[in-house]
Amino acid sequence: HPSVNMISILSLPLPELCKKLQDGSLPPDHVFYAYVGKALQIATETNCITEYLQESETQLRKVKLTGKLGLLYGVPVSIKDSINCQGHDSTLGFIKNLNKPAAEDSVVVQVLRRQGAIPFVKTNVPQSLISYDCKNLIFGQTFNPLLYTRSPGGSSGGEGALIGGGGSILGFGTDVGGSLRFPAAFCGICALKPTGNRLSKKGIISGVLGQKAVVAAVGPMAKDVDSLALCMRALLCEDMFNLDSTVPPLPFNEEVFSSTQPLRIGYYETDFFTMPSPAMRRAVRETKQLLEDAGHTLVPFELTNVDYVIFNFCVRGIFADGGASFLKTFKGELEKSSMGLFLWLAKSPHWLKTLLSWIAKPFVPRFSHIIRSMRANTVDEVWSLHHEIEEFCHQFTAQWKKLNLDVMLCPMLGPALGIGYPGKLSVAVSYTMLYNALDFPAGVVPVTMVTDEDEEELKSYKGYFQDWWDRTLAKVSGARFPRAVSCVALPWQEELCLRFMKEVETL
């Protein structure tokens, strides 16, 4: 398309692009081909795309004929591999899932189409999704668009790389332990993990089917917060509530999102489990200061027992069957994933896990706890686990209400780890996974860059346990790499979470 001014189209933020598409000043095919061209370039550089959705061209023609319907009229969107698109594979990075096209679109994709959006590519994931790197034997390794020796994060890593590189303006991923938030933080973009059931998960394949202890969610990723809000506005509509009756019919609350009332914001700098790097701490401190200067009230929040949550709720919750379901998904696959340790533990008999846990306890207590958490549970043990998680959630909310908080400001892991490092740092999911166990909405906003001073300070990083995980984290440097913070709200308060994210982004 020689007449298309790619640069001006690609530089438009989503709300502005939508306005131009709606008022006819930009033809949808110009926008479509501008993004297809850019996506192709980013895919060549980062290996983030698994499939081009050929039917997007047919849909483009339809969209032009039917006229300007829907909030996302003419917007090209990218979709994570594990979200079903009719006629395409959802592989999860497993060879056995090749050539098994989905019979129909997931509800999210159906609603996007009805809102005029054009899903045009599917993006890469790590094998099994239970990882925050982005590599599998089918499509290979995806690289960070900011620096190719770094991981883009995962499991929505292809999305992070494509949007971070500018090849997509709006994308969709899933999150069971940080899978939307890691790629956003690593690639310098924004993401929102809603409450587990705010958006429909019908037609979305999860890494461990049927587990209910740690709540998964589907959510949007984009360059800025207004784009995420526009996307939620478009998705939370009658179509979504009719196509999936289990989703509560809560339309987007405009009043909450656009309010300018000062907020009461809780904050903490550490979870006392994964020691934050100097850049992580500084990101929270500087954001806190700016929020206070803008007239908001900031209240310290004391986090306790995060280690218990990680071992007993998250690891034990996901592997409550001793890892049997997880192992089953790898059956017949070539096991070259970063999940080697978990696979090996899942295969080990109960007596060996007990013995190893006991031997490891004095030397590497965290490893000992992980081994212990990977045992098979009886049904009554699973029920009492679910009950315990409910109780924890009530206690956490009570502490929140006692301080009369609106939202919470939290650290976010980063900067982007080197390729292969996420597999060596499984415990560092503590900052994100806490909010899957609680099922609170959580978003990520980039706020600063890693400085040379941060790098200098990192040299004295010790960690809380001085185990191999802490020693590995001490090597995670990244001068002039983006650093993000996490913004959290209570369940079903996505609009308030976005409003807070917008505040942070503006400041």
XYZ file of C-alpha atoms in Angstrom:
507
model
C 0.000 0.000 0.000
C 2.184 2.875 -1.218
C -0.448 5.442 -0.186
C -0.447 4.301 3.454
C 1.488 6.503 5.840
C 2.577 3.700 8.155
C 4.477 5.904 10.588
C 1.563 8.207 11.349
C -0.869 5.268 11.728
C 1.449 3.304 14.033
C 2.055 6.346 16.227
C -1.638 6.830 17.052
C -2.777 5.696 20.521
C -5.754 3.310 20.440
C -8.503 5.805 21.484
C -7.369 8.203 18.746
C -7.043 5.435 16.146
C -10.603 4.308 16.978
C -11.885 7.869 16.585
C -10.263 8.210 13.147
C -11.625 4.825 12.054
C -15.116 5.739 13.311
C -15.236 9.158 11.621
C -13.884 7.751 8.355
C -10.682 9.810 8.235
C -8.672 6.556 8.237
C -9.742 3.607 6.063
C -9.671 0.259 7.961
C -7.509 -1.405 5.286
C -4.778 1.216 5.679
C -4.692 0.536 9.433
C -4.806 -3.218 8.884
C -1.906 -3.329 6.429
C 0.169 -0.882 8.467
C -0.049 -3.264 11.449
C 0.434 -6.412 9.359
C 3.621 -4.859 7.941
C 4.934 -3.827 11.350
C 3.951 -7.181 12.916
C 5.886 -8.995 10.205
C 8.982 -6.928 10.967
C 8.714 -7.519 14.751
C 8.068 -11.240 14.193
C 11.251 -11.469 12.113
C 13.187 -9.808 14.945
C 11.639 -11.477 17.990
C 9.920 -14.667 16.752
C 6.674 -13.765 18.546
C 3.980 -14.814 16.051
C 2.844 -18.424 15.627
C 0.184 -17.946 12.992
C -1.278 -15.335 10.662
C -5.087 -15.508 10.664
C -5.777 -15.475 6.923
C -9.524 -14.933 7.463
C -8.740 -11.504 8.921
C -8.645 -10.227 5.325
C -12.184 -11.499 4.698
C -13.286 -9.905 7.955
C -11.653 -6.642 6.906
C -13.794 -6.580 3.761
C -16.923 -7.384 5.833
C -16.113 -4.646 8.339
C -15.826 -2.120 5.503
C -19.182 -3.194 4.042
C -21.153 -3.262 7.307
C -19.978 0.196 8.298
C -18.872 1.672 11.581
C -20.303 -0.708 14.150
C -18.674 -1.433 17.481
C -16.237 0.376 19.749
C -13.232 -1.375 18.182
C -14.314 -0.920 14.563
C -11.393 -1.781 12.259
C -8.810 -2.322 15.039
C -6.356 -5.190 14.358
C -5.817 -7.259 17.536
C -3.388 -10.054 18.446
C -4.399 -13.207 20.339
C -2.355 -15.536 22.567
C -1.903 -19.112 21.303
C -4.055 -20.609 24.102
C -7.156 -18.520 23.231
C -9.282 -20.403 20.685
C -9.746 -18.925 17.222
C -11.941 -21.011 14.924
C -9.943 -23.069 12.445
C -6.608 -22.547 14.233
C -4.570 -24.607 16.700
C -4.209 -23.718 20.353
C -0.979 -25.653 20.882
C 0.220 -24.500 24.326
C 3.605 -25.342 22.803
C 2.791 -29.078 22.683
C 3.462 -31.024 19.490
C 0.439 -33.277 20.119
C -1.865 -30.240 19.813
C -0.773 -29.454 16.249
C -3.370 -29.849 13.491
C -6.249 -29.823 15.972
C -8.012 -26.611 14.934
C -10.557 -25.094 17.328
C -14.180 -25.696 16.329
C -15.243 -22.193 17.321
C -13.959 -18.855 18.544
C -13.575 -18.334 22.283
C -16.194 -15.944 23.696
C -13.631 -13.122 24.003
C -12.760 -13.438 20.297
C -16.466 -13.584 19.336
C -17.152 -10.370 21.266
C -14.080 -8.668 19.769
C -15.347 -9.495 16.276
C -18.817 -8.184 17.123
C -17.220 -4.958 18.323
C -15.579 -4.597 14.906
C -12.050 -5.665 15.938
C -10.026 -7.829 13.545
C -7.983 -10.629 15.195
C -5.039 -11.002 12.791
C -2.295 -13.086 14.448
C -1.767 -15.652 17.196
C 1.303 -15.317 19.422
C 3.867 -17.568 21.069
C 3.822 -19.164 24.541
C 6.097 -21.408 26.647
C 5.406 -25.143 26.568
C 2.511 -25.881 29.015
C 2.028 -22.149 29.896
C 3.311 -22.860 33.421
C 6.389 -20.681 32.968
C 7.212 -17.016 32.595
C 9.664 -17.500 29.750
C 8.518 -18.002 26.148
C 9.930 -21.020 24.381
C 8.680 -24.330 22.999
C 9.836 -26.985 20.544
C 7.363 -26.002 17.806
C 7.968 -22.296 17.457
C 11.221 -21.872 19.373
C 12.289 -18.997 21.609
C 10.662 -15.548 21.557
C 12.990 -12.607 22.260
C 12.456 -9.308 24.033
C 11.974 -6.465 21.489
C 14.044 -4.104 23.662
C 17.083 -6.408 23.766
C 17.256 -9.809 22.078
C 19.333 -11.461 24.810
C 16.416 -10.967 27.230
C 13.223 -12.929 27.765
C 9.959 -11.181 26.838
C 8.399 -12.807 29.930
C 5.524 -15.274 29.781
C 3.378 -17.094 29.381
C 1.832 -14.331 27.203
C 5.365 -13.615 25.935
C 4.531 -13.429 22.234
C 1.949 -10.752 23.030
C 4.431 -8.803 25.157
C 7.055 -8.856 22.400
C 4.643 -7.944 19.594
C 2.965 -5.057 21.447
C 6.239 -3.895 23.023
C 7.778 -3.785 19.535
C 4.808 -1.859 18.136
C 3.471 -4.656 15.899
C 0.076 -4.754 17.608
C -1.939 -2.027 19.316
C -4.064 -4.326 21.485
C -3.558 -7.934 22.482
C -5.014 -10.621 24.731
C -3.305 -13.012 27.082
C -4.055 -15.109 30.158
C -2.608 -15.068 33.667
C -2.441 -17.745 36.387
C 0.693 -16.525 38.178
C 1.720 -13.362 36.358
C 1.458 -14.436 32.710
C 0.031 -11.070 31.599
C 2.006 -8.961 34.057
C 5.513 -10.407 33.475
C 5.511 -9.769 29.698
C 4.095 -6.267 30.252
C 6.767 -5.432 32.844
C 9.574 -7.026 30.791
C 8.567 -5.342 27.505
C 7.693 -1.907 28.906
C 3.925 -1.946 28.262
C 0.694 -2.081 30.331
C -1.550 -5.030 31.150
C -4.590 -5.755 33.283
C -5.311 -9.070 34.984
C -8.996 -8.790 35.874
C -10.849 -10.729 38.573
C -10.962 -14.338 37.308
C -14.520 -14.229 35.999
C -14.928 -10.612 34.892
C -14.177 -11.649 31.278
C -15.270 -14.976 29.827
C -12.755 -17.834 29.861
C -14.958 -20.011 27.650
C -12.848 -21.375 24.811
C -9.542 -20.620 26.526
C -7.230 -23.539 27.281
C -5.453 -23.519 30.634
C -2.134 -25.081 31.599
C -3.556 -27.296 34.376
C -7.202 -28.102 33.681
C -9.687 -28.059 36.530
C -7.538 -26.647 39.333
C -9.448 -24.027 41.293
C -6.988 -22.978 44.024
C -5.135 -20.391 41.946
C -7.484 -18.382 39.758
C -6.639 -17.780 36.098
C -7.886 -14.753 34.160
C -7.911 -13.454 30.598
C -7.021 -9.800 30.039
C -5.810 -7.085 27.666
C -2.280 -5.807 26.981
C -1.511 -2.453 25.340
C 0.916 0.475 25.258
C -1.117 2.629 27.675
C -3.900 2.526 30.267
C -6.553 4.318 28.162
C -6.283 1.517 25.611
C -6.912 -1.099 28.320
C -9.935 0.875 29.561
C -11.345 1.210 26.039
C -10.898 -2.514 25.554
C -12.726 -3.361 28.816
C -15.507 -0.955 27.810
C -15.893 -2.833 24.518
C -15.794 -6.324 26.042
C -18.111 -5.754 29.020
C -21.236 -5.682 26.862
C -24.507 -7.593 26.384
C -22.830 -9.894 23.847
C -20.333 -11.145 26.440
C -23.029 -11.651 29.098
C -25.287 -13.524 26.633
C -22.548 -15.735 25.220
C -21.358 -16.755 28.701
C -23.981 -16.631 31.438
C -21.392 -17.361 34.146
C -19.871 -13.892 33.644
C -21.559 -11.366 35.969
C -23.468 -8.774 33.886
C -21.421 -5.814 35.120
C -20.969 -3.234 32.365
C -17.937 -0.923 32.513
C -18.392 1.655 35.297
C -17.483 4.943 33.623
C -18.070 6.995 36.772
C -15.462 5.078 38.796
C -12.880 5.209 35.998
C -13.191 8.938 35.362
C -13.486 10.014 39.040
C -10.888 12.496 40.324
C -11.441 11.940 44.061
C -8.147 11.533 45.982
C -7.408 7.875 46.764
C -6.303 6.050 49.902
C -3.498 3.844 48.657
C -1.818 1.010 50.535
C 1.768 0.184 49.577
C 4.645 -2.135 50.427
C 8.200 -2.396 49.112
C 8.805 -6.079 49.783
C 6.888 -9.312 50.337
C 9.721 -10.647 52.571
C 9.988 -13.672 50.303
C 11.698 -12.388 47.158
C 13.951 -9.500 48.118
C 13.230 -6.631 45.711
C 16.112 -5.379 43.599
C 17.156 -1.717 44.131
C 15.281 -0.724 40.948
C 12.078 -2.477 42.110
C 12.197 -0.680 45.465
C 12.938 2.682 43.872
C 10.051 2.292 41.421
C 7.629 1.916 44.359
C 9.216 4.724 46.416
C 9.224 7.271 43.600
C 5.668 6.410 42.597
C 4.552 6.711 46.228
C 6.163 10.157 46.475
C 4.516 11.413 43.278
C 1.121 10.108 44.422
C 1.491 11.879 47.783
C 2.518 15.115 46.056
C -0.635 14.812 43.915
C -2.831 14.765 47.040
C -3.421 11.049 47.552
C -2.973 9.397 50.973
C -0.408 6.585 51.176
C -0.609 3.999 53.932
C 2.042 1.312 54.625
C 0.596 -2.206 54.305
C 2.276 -5.037 56.199
C 2.393 -8.234 54.147
C 2.763 -11.429 56.181
C 3.085 -15.140 55.416
C 3.746 -14.767 51.691
C 5.995 -17.832 51.868
C 3.041 -19.812 53.243
C 0.804 -18.537 50.424
C 3.347 -19.456 47.743
C 4.089 -22.963 49.031
C 0.760 -24.024 50.490
C -1.730 -22.240 48.250
C 0.019 -21.715 44.918
C 2.439 -24.618 44.447
C 0.288 -27.055 46.386
C -2.899 -25.739 44.751
C -1.645 -26.118 41.180
C -0.026 -29.503 41.888
C -2.617 -30.816 44.385
C -2.693 -34.135 42.531
C 1.058 -34.505 43.023
C 1.576 -33.119 39.522
C -0.255 -35.991 37.765
C -2.334 -33.766 35.426
C 0.714 -31.652 34.681
C 2.716 -34.797 33.815
C -0.111 -36.068 31.625
C 0.065 -32.951 29.424
C 3.765 -33.732 28.782
C 3.087 -37.399 27.928
C 4.759 -38.277 24.641
C 6.272 -34.794 24.335
C 9.970 -34.091 24.103
C 10.683 -32.621 27.518
C 13.047 -29.796 26.955
C 11.099 -27.184 28.809
C 12.289 -24.970 31.623
C 9.933 -27.022 33.796
C 12.508 -29.791 34.246
C 12.581 -29.521 38.029
C 8.788 -29.670 38.408
C 8.514 -32.572 35.954
C 11.171 -34.501 37.818
C 9.423 -33.865 41.146
C 6.035 -34.796 39.712
C 7.479 -38.155 38.628
C 9.119 -38.883 41.989
C 7.348 -41.242 44.409
C 5.937 -39.862 47.643
C 8.625 -41.407 49.889
C 11.396 -39.803 47.807
C 9.767 -36.372 48.017
C 9.476 -36.725 51.800
C 13.102 -37.797 52.116
C 14.399 -35.028 49.813
C 12.334 -32.411 51.590
C 13.775 -33.503 54.938
C 17.389 -33.529 53.635
C 17.042 -30.136 51.915
C 15.379 -28.338 54.825
C 18.469 -27.085 56.714
C 20.327 -26.051 53.536
C 17.659 -24.798 51.107
C 14.424 -24.326 53.086
C 12.485 -22.929 50.116
C 13.353 -25.905 47.931
C 12.380 -28.220 50.777
C 8.958 -26.529 51.000
C 8.409 -26.811 47.231
C 9.151 -30.548 47.304
C 6.737 -30.964 50.218
C 4.041 -28.982 48.413
C 4.235 -31.231 45.341
C 2.739 -34.299 47.007
C -0.629 -35.795 46.056
C -3.481 -34.688 48.340
C -6.602 -36.577 49.395
C -9.991 -35.035 48.542
C -10.553 -33.778 52.088
C -7.083 -32.182 52.028
C -7.959 -30.337 48.798
C -11.241 -29.166 50.330
C -9.521 -27.899 53.438
C -6.957 -26.173 51.196
C -9.787 -24.378 49.362
C -11.317 -23.438 52.711
C -7.960 -22.103 53.914
C -7.572 -19.959 50.791
C -11.076 -18.511 51.383
C -10.165 -17.699 54.985
C -6.902 -16.057 53.897
C -8.810 -13.969 51.377
C -11.229 -12.767 54.107
C -8.315 -11.894 56.417
C -6.493 -10.000 53.670
C -9.655 -8.059 52.782
C -10.287 -7.316 56.474
C -6.759 -5.860 56.814
C -7.425 -3.809 53.638
C -10.778 -2.523 54.968
C -9.345 -1.752 58.398
C -6.911 0.657 56.730
C -9.821 1.947 54.645
C -7.880 1.495 51.382
C -9.135 2.040 47.844
C -6.219 0.421 46.016
C -2.697 -0.899 46.583
C 0.698 -0.061 45.083
C 3.063 -3.041 44.900
C 6.489 -3.963 43.506
C 6.719 -5.831 40.193
C 9.573 -8.192 39.311
C 12.062 -6.862 36.800
C 13.900 -5.743 34.765
C 13.536 -8.372 32.018
C 15.491 -11.524 32.863
C 17.959 -13.092 30.440
C 16.767 -15.877 28.134
C 16.359 -19.096 30.142
C 16.502 -17.326 33.508
C 12.781 -17.509 34.403
C 13.133 -21.309 34.613
C 15.897 -20.854 37.189
C 13.827 -18.360 39.182
C 10.450 -20.008 39.671
C 10.122 -18.599 43.216
C 10.217 -14.997 41.964
C 6.539 -15.244 40.955
C 5.660 -14.350 44.567
C 4.821 -10.698 43.757
C 2.296 -11.627 41.046
C 0.887 -14.995 42.101
C -0.348 -13.667 45.439
C -3.133 -11.872 43.524
C -4.141 -15.013 41.619
C -4.557 -16.826 44.947
C -6.606 -13.847 46.221
C -8.330 -13.345 42.839
C -7.885 -9.551 42.953
C -7.582 -7.453 39.775
C -3.988 -6.331 39.209
C -2.386 -4.201 36.527
C 1.145 -3.287 35.514
C 2.385 0.176 34.514
C 5.980 1.053 33.505
C 7.222 3.970 35.644
C 11.003 4.326 35.365
C 14.226 2.959 33.900
C 16.945 1.011 35.675
C 19.795 3.423 36.416
C 23.526 2.906 36.830
C 23.071 3.652 40.570
C 20.572 0.761 40.789
C 23.143 -1.483 39.107
C 25.822 -0.398 41.575
C 23.522 -1.102 44.544
C 22.610 -4.496 43.125
C 26.173 -5.657 43.843
C 25.339 -5.843 47.548
C 22.046 -7.744 46.957
C 21.806 -10.708 49.308
C 18.200 -11.938 49.296
C 16.295 -13.241 52.326
C 17.363 -16.877 52.060
C 20.828 -16.707 50.462
C 19.884 -19.803 48.445
C 20.595 -20.382 44.730
C 17.443 -18.450 43.754
C 18.648 -15.384 45.632
C 22.108 -15.722 44.101
C 20.558 -15.916 40.621
C 18.387 -12.867 41.265
C 21.453 -10.902 42.351
C 22.710 -11.219 38.754
C 19.558 -9.737 37.211
C 20.760 -6.386 36.017
C 19.483 -4.257 33.190
C 20.594 -0.643 32.970
C 18.166 1.569 31.018
C 15.563 -1.209 30.986
C 11.965 -0.276 31.906
C 10.764 -0.855 35.483
C 7.117 -1.235 36.347
C 4.907 -1.194 39.428
C 1.818 -3.232 40.174
C -1.587 -1.655 40.887
C -4.159 -3.753 42.738
C -7.845 -3.351 43.673
C -10.465 -5.498 45.397
C -12.380 -8.138 43.380
C -14.685 -6.831 40.604
C -13.160 -3.339 40.831
C -11.327 -3.347 37.504
C -12.443 0.231 36.810
C -10.893 1.451 40.063
C -7.725 -0.516 39.304
C -7.545 1.128 35.850
C -8.248 4.555 37.340
C -5.322 4.072 39.728
C -3.107 2.793 36.891
C -4.026 5.891 34.861
C -3.067 8.097 37.815
C 0.327 6.375 38.108
C 0.906 6.577 34.358
C 0.039 10.310 34.265
C 2.278 11.177 37.224
